[in-house]
CSV table of N, CA and C in Angstrom, one decimal:
chain,number,residue,atom,x,y,z
A,1,MET,N,-157.5,-63.1,76.4
A,1,MET,CA,-158.7,-62.8,75.9
A,1,MET,C,-158.6,-61.5,75.1
A,2,SER,N,-159.1,-61.4,74.0
A,2,SER,CA,-159.0,-60.2,73.2
A,2,SER,C,-160.4,-59.5,73.1
A,3,TYR,N,-160.4,-58.2,73.3
A,3,TYR,CA,-161.6,-57.4,73.2
A,3,TYR,C,-161.5,-56.4,72.1
A,4,SER,N,-162.6,-56.1,71.5
A,4,SER,CA,-162.7,-55.0,70.5
A,4,SER,C,-163.9,-54.2,70.8
A,5,LEU,N,-164.1,-53.1,70.2
A,5,LEU,CA,-165.2,-52.2,70.5
A,5,LEU,C,-166.5,-53.0,70.1
A,6,PRO,N,-167.5,-52.8,70.9
A,6,PRO,CA,-168.8,-53.5,70.6
A,6,PRO,C,-169.4,-53.0,69.3
A,7,ARG,N,-170.1,-53.9,68.7
A,7,ARG,CA,-170.8,-53.5,67.4
A,7,ARG,C,-172.3,-53.4,67.7
A,8,HIS,N,-172.7,-52.2,67.8
A,8,HIS,CA,-174.1,-51.8,68.1
A,8,HIS,C,-174.5,-50.7,67.2
A,9,ALA,N,-175.8,-50.4,67.2
A,9,ALA,CA,-176.3,-49.3,66.5
A,9,ALA,C,-175.8,-48.0,67.2
A,10,PHE,N,-175.6,-48.1,68.5
A,10,PHE,CA,-175.1,-47.0,69.3
A,10,PHE,C,-173.9,-47.4,70.1
A,11,ASP,N,-173.0,-46.4,70.4
A,11,ASP,CA,-171.8,-46.7,71.1
A,11,ASP,C,-171.9,-46.3,72.6
A,12,ILE,N,-172.8,-45.4,72.9
A,12,ILE,CA,-172.9,-44.9,74.3
A,12,ILE,C,-174.4,-44.7,74.6
A,13,LEU,N,-174.8,-45.0,75.8
A,13,LEU,CA,-176.2,-44.7,76.3
A,13,LEU,C,-176.1,-43.4,77.0
A,14,ALA,N,-176.9,-42.4,76.6
A,14,ALA,CA,-177.0,-41.1,77.3
A,14,ALA,C,-178.4,-41.0,77.8
A,15,LEU,N,-178.6,-41.1,79.1
A,15,LEU,CA,-179.9,-41.0,79.7
A,15,LEU,C,-179.9,-39.8,80.6
A,16,THR,N,-180.5,-38.7,80.2
A,16,THR,CA,-180.5,-37.4,80.9
A,16,THR,C,-181.8,-37.0,81.5
A,17,SER,N,-182.5,-38.0,82.1
A,17,SER,CA,-183.8,-37.8,82.6
A,17,SER,C,-183.8,-36.8,83.9
A,18,ASP,N,-184.9,-36.1,84.0
A,18,ASP,CA,-185.1,-35.3,85.3
A,18,ASP,C,-185.6,-36.2,86.4
A,19,SER,N,-186.4,-37.2,86.0
A,19,SER,CA,-186.8,-38.1,87.1
A,19,SER,C,-187.0,-39.5,86.4
A,20,GLU,N,-186.8,-40.5,87.2
A,20,GLU,CA,-186.8,-41.9,86.6
A,20,GLU,C,-186.9,-42.9,87.8
A,21,GLU,N,-187.6,-43.9,87.6
A,21,GLU,CA,-187.5,-45.0,88.5
A,21,GLU,C,-186.2,-45.7,88.1
A,22,HIS,N,-185.9,-46.9,88.6
A,22,HIS,CA,-184.7,-47.6,88.2
A,22,HIS,C,-184.9,-48.0,86.7
A,23,SER,N,-184.2,-47.4,85.8
A,23,SER,CA,-184.4,-47.5,84.4
A,23,SER,C,-183.9,-48.9,83.9
A,24,LEU,N,-184.8,-49.6,83.2
A,24,LEU,CA,-184.4,-50.9,82.6
A,24,LEU,C,-183.4,-50.7,81.5
A,25,VAL,N,-183.5,-49.6,80.8
A,25,VAL,CA,-182.7,-49.3,79.6
A,25,VAL,C,-181.2,-49.3,80.0
A,26,VAL,N,-180.9,-48.8,81.2
A,26,VAL,CA,-179.5,-48.7,81.7
A,26,VAL,C,-179.0,-50.2,81.9
A,27,LEU,N,-179.8,-51.0,82.5
A,27,LEU,CA,-179.4,-52.4,82.6
A,27,LEU,C,-179.2,-53.1,81.3
A,28,GLU,N,-180.1,-52.9,80.3
A,28,GLU,CA,-180.0,-53.4,79.0
A,28,GLU,C,-178.7,-53.0,78.3
A,29,ALA,N,-178.5,-51.7,78.4
A,29,ALA,CA,-177.3,-51.1,77.7
A,29,ALA,C,-176.0,-51.8,78.3
A,30,MET,N,-176.0,-51.8,79.7
A,30,MET,CA,-174.8,-52.4,80.3
A,30,MET,C,-174.6,-53.9,80.0
A,31,ALA,N,-175.7,-54.6,79.8
A,31,ALA,CA,-175.6,-56.0,79.5
A,31,ALA,C,-175.0,-56.2,78.1
A,32,ARG,N,-175.2,-55.2,77.3
A,32,ARG,CA,-174.6,-55.2,75.9
A,32,ARG,C,-173.2,-54.5,75.8
A,33,GLY,N,-172.7,-54.1,76.9
A,33,GLY,CA,-171.4,-53.5,76.9
A,33,GLY,C,-171.3,-52.1,76.6
A,34,LEU,N,-172.4,-51.3,76.6
A,34,LEU,CA,-172.4,-49.9,76.3
A,34,LEU,C,-172.1,-49.1,77.5
A,35,PRO,N,-171.1,-48.2,77.4
A,35,PRO,CA,-170.9,-47.3,78.5
A,35,PRO,C,-172.1,-46.4,78.7
A,36,VAL,N,-172.4,-46.0,79.9
A,36,VAL,CA,-173.6,-45.2,80.2
A,36,VAL,C,-173.2,-43.8,80.8
A,37,VAL,N,-173.8,-42.8,80.3
A,37,VAL,CA,-173.7,-41.4,80.8
A,37,VAL,C,-175.2,-41.1,81.2
A,38,ALA,N,-175.4,-40.9,82.5
A,38,ALA,CA,-176.8,-40.7,83.0
A,38,ALA,C,-176.8,-39.7,84.2
A,39,THR,N,-178.0,-39.2,84.4
A,39,THR,CA,-178.2,-38.3,85.5
A,39,THR,C,-178.5,-39.2,86.7
A,40,SER,N,-178.2,-38.6,87.9
A,40,SER,CA,-178.3,-39.3,89.2
A,40,SER,C,-179.8,-39.3,89.7
A,41,VAL,N,-180.6,-40.1,89.0
A,41,VAL,CA,-182.0,-40.1,89.4
A,41,VAL,C,-182.4,-41.6,89.7
A,42,GLY,N,-183.4,-41.8,90.5
A,42,GLY,CA,-183.8,-43.2,90.7
A,42,GLY,C,-182.7,-44.0,91.3
A,43,GLY,N,-182.5,-45.2,90.8
A,43,GLY,CA,-181.4,-46.1,91.3
A,43,GLY,C,-180.2,-46.1,90.4
A,44,ILE,N,-180.2,-45.2,89.4
A,44,ILE,CA,-179.1,-45.2,88.4
A,44,ILE,C,-177.7,-45.1,89.0
A,45,SER,N,-177.5,-44.3,90.0
A,45,SER,CA,-176.2,-44.1,90.6
A,45,SER,C,-175.8,-45.4,91.4
A,46,GLU,N,-176.7,-46.3,91.7
A,46,GLU,CA,-176.4,-47.5,92.3
A,46,GLU,C,-175.9,-48.5,91.3
A,47,THR,N,-176.2,-48.4,90.1
A,47,THR,CA,-175.8,-49.3,89.0
A,47,THR,C,-174.6,-48.7,88.2
A,48,VAL,N,-174.7,-47.5,87.9
A,48,VAL,CA,-173.6,-46.8,87.1
A,48,VAL,C,-172.6,-46.3,88.1
A,49,ARG,N,-171.4,-46.8,88.1
A,49,ARG,CA,-170.4,-46.3,89.0
A,49,ARG,C,-169.5,-45.2,88.3
A,50,HIS,N,-169.7,-44.0,88.7
A,50,HIS,CA,-169.0,-42.9,88.1
A,50,HIS,C,-167.5,-43.1,87.9
A,51,GLY,N,-167.1,-43.1,86.6
A,51,GLY,CA,-165.7,-43.2,86.3
A,51,GLY,C,-165.2,-44.7,86.2
A,52,VAL,N,-166.1,-45.6,86.5
A,52,VAL,CA,-165.7,-47.0,86.4
A,52,VAL,C,-166.4,-47.7,85.2
A,53,ASN,N,-167.8,-47.7,85.2
A,53,ASN,CA,-168.5,-48.3,84.1
A,53,ASN,C,-169.4,-47.3,83.4
A,54,GLY,N,-169.1,-46.0,83.7
A,54,GLY,CA,-169.9,-45.0,83.0
A,54,GLY,C,-169.7,-43.7,83.8
A,55,PHE,N,-170.6,-42.7,83.5
A,55,PHE,CA,-170.5,-41.4,84.2
A,55,PHE,C,-171.9,-41.0,84.7
A,56,VAL,N,-171.9,-40.5,85.9
A,56,VAL,CA,-173.1,-40.0,86.5
A,56,VAL,C,-173.0,-38.5,86.7
A,57,ALA,N,-174.1,-37.8,86.4
A,57,ALA,CA,-174.1,-36.3,86.5
A,57,ALA,C,-175.4,-35.9,87.2
A,58,PRO,N,-175.3,-34.7,87.8
A,58,PRO,CA,-176.6,-34.3,88.5
A,58,PRO,C,-177.6,-34.0,87.4
A,59,VAL,N,-178.9,-33.9,87.8
A,59,VAL,CA,-180.0,-33.6,87.0
A,59,VAL,C,-179.7,-32.2,86.3
A,60,ARG,N,-180.0,-32.2,85.0
A,60,ARG,CA,-179.7,-30.9,84.2
A,60,ARG,C,-178.2,-30.5,84.3
A,61,GLY,N,-177.4,-31.5,84.5
A,61,GLY,CA,-175.9,-31.2,84.6
A,61,GLY,C,-175.2,-31.2,83.3
A,62,VAL,N,-175.6,-30.3,82.4
A,62,VAL,CA,-175.0,-30.3,81.1
A,62,VAL,C,-173.5,-30.0,81.2
A,63,PRO,N,-173.0,-29.2,82.1
A,63,PRO,CA,-171.5,-29.1,82.2
A,63,PRO,C,-170.8,-30.4,82.6
A,64,GLU,N,-171.5,-31.3,83.2
A,64,GLU,CA,-170.9,-32.6,83.5
A,64,GLU,C,-171.1,-33.7,82.4
A,65,ILE,N,-172.3,-33.6,81.8
A,65,ILE,CA,-172.7,-34.6,80.8
A,65,ILE,C,-172.0,-34.4,79.5
A,66,ALA,N,-171.9,-33.2,79.0
A,66,ALA,CA,-171.2,-32.9,77.7
A,66,ALA,C,-169.8,-33.4,77.7
A,67,PRO,N,-168.9,-33.1,78.7
A,67,PRO,CA,-167.6,-33.6,78.6
A,67,PRO,C,-167.5,-35.1,78.7
A,68,ALA,N,-168.4,-35.7,79.5
A,68,ALA,CA,-168.3,-37.2,79.6
A,68,ALA,C,-168.6,-37.8,78.2
A,69,LEU,N,-169.6,-37.3,77.5
A,69,LEU,CA,-169.9,-37.8,76.2
A,69,LEU,C,-168.8,-37.6,75.2
A,70,GLU,N,-168.2,-36.4,75.3
A,70,GLU,CA,-167.1,-36.0,74.4
A,70,GLU,C,-165.9,-36.9,74.6
A,71,THR,N,-165.6,-37.2,75.9
A,71,THR,CA,-164.5,-38.0,76.3
A,71,THR,C,-164.7,-39.4,75.7
A,72,LEU,N,-165.9,-40.0,75.9
A,72,LEU,CA,-166.1,-41.4,75.4
A,72,LEU,C,-166.1,-41.4,73.9
A,73,ALA,N,-166.6,-40.3,73.2
A,73,ALA,CA,-166.6,-40.3,71.8
A,73,ALA,C,-165.2,-40.2,71.2
A,74,ILE,N,-164.3,-39.4,71.8
A,74,ILE,CA,-163.0,-39.1,71.3
A,74,ILE,C,-162.0,-40.1,71.7
A,75,ASP,N,-162.0,-40.5,72.9
A,75,ASP,CA,-161.0,-41.4,73.5
A,75,ASP,C,-161.4,-42.8,73.3
A,76,ARG,N,-161.1,-43.5,72.2
A,76,ARG,CA,-161.6,-44.8,71.9
A,76,ARG,C,-161.0,-45.8,72.9
A,77,ALA,N,-159.8,-45.6,73.4
A,77,ALA,CA,-159.2,-46.5,74.4
A,77,ALA,C,-160.0,-46.5,75.7
A,78,LEU,N,-160.4,-45.3,76.2
A,78,LEU,CA,-161.2,-45.2,77.3
A,78,LEU,C,-162.6,-45.8,77.1
A,79,HIS,N,-163.2,-45.6,75.9
A,79,HIS,CA,-164.5,-46.2,75.6
A,79,HIS,C,-164.4,-47.7,75.7
A,80,LEU,N,-163.3,-48.3,75.2
A,80,LEU,CA,-163.1,-49.7,75.2
A,80,LEU,C,-163.0,-50.2,76.7
A,81,ARG,N,-162.2,-49.5,77.5
A,81,ARG,CA,-162.1,-49.9,78.9
A,81,ARG,C,-163.4,-49.8,79.6
A,82,ARG,N,-164.2,-48.8,79.4
A,82,ARG,CA,-165.5,-48.6,80.0
A,82,ARG,C,-166.5,-49.8,79.5
A,83,ALA,N,-166.4,-50.1,78.2
A,83,ALA,CA,-167.3,-51.1,77.6
A,83,ALA,C,-166.9,-52.5,78.3
A,84,ILE,N,-165.6,-52.7,78.5
A,84,ILE,CA,-165.2,-54.0,79.1
A,84,ILE,C,-165.7,-54.0,80.5
A,85,SER,N,-165.5,-52.9,81.3
A,85,SER,CA,-165.9,-52.8,82.6
A,85,SER,C,-167.4,-53.0,82.8
A,86,VAL,N,-168.2,-52.4,81.9
A,86,VAL,CA,-169.6,-52.5,81.9
A,86,VAL,C,-170.1,-53.9,81.6
A,87,ALA,N,-169.5,-54.6,80.6
A,87,ALA,CA,-169.8,-56.0,80.3
A,87,ALA,C,-169.5,-56.9,81.5
A,88,SER,N,-168.3,-56.6,82.2
A,88,SER,CA,-167.9,-57.4,83.3
A,88,SER,C,-168.9,-57.2,84.5
A,89,SER,N,-169.3,-56.0,84.7
A,89,SER,CA,-170.2,-55.7,85.8
A,89,SER,C,-171.6,-56.3,85.6
A,90,ALA,N,-172.0,-56.3,84.4
A,90,ALA,CA,-173.3,-56.8,84.1
A,90,ALA,C,-173.3,-58.4,84.2
A,91,SER,N,-172.3,-59.0,83.7
A,91,SER,CA,-172.3,-60.5,83.7
A,91,SER,C,-172.0,-61.0,85.1
A,92,SER,N,-171.2,-60.3,85.9
A,92,SER,CA,-170.9,-60.8,87.2
A,92,SER,C,-172.0,-60.6,88.2
A,93,SER,N,-172.9,-59.7,87.9
A,93,SER,CA,-174.0,-59.4,88.8
A,93,SER,C,-175.3,-60.1,88.3
A,94,GLY,N,-175.2,-60.9,87.2
A,94,GLY,CA,-176.4,-61.6,86.7
A,94,GLY,C,-177.4,-60.7,86.1
A,95,ARG,N,-176.9,-59.5,85.6
A,95,ARG,CA,-177.8,-58.6,84.9
A,95,ARG,C,-177.9,-58.7,83.4
A,96,GLY,N,-177.3,-59.8,82.9
A,96,GLY,CA,-177.4,-60.0,81.5
A,96,GLY,C,-178.8,-60.1,81.0
A,97,CYS,N,-179.0,-59.6,79.7
A,97,CYS,CA,-180.4,-59.7,79.2
A,97,CYS,C,-180.5,-60.8,78.1
């Protein structure tokens, strides 16, 4: 099976909320293969596994969020691996949209 980078208007979902219920936008992004960088609020850390299908940072954790975004933006191979992992996670758990 061959994979290429997803074709979306956006390449990464960055959700840096101070408070959040379980955000539907995270599930939607994952269903479309977008890596997620999010703060650890609501149920996000149950869905986004840090270093596997995205990155989780503490609330107002700019020192953690900025490098995660930069890494995904610069390292296209890592971005692709995260996108594949995200798509696999979403489809195997029935979270597809």
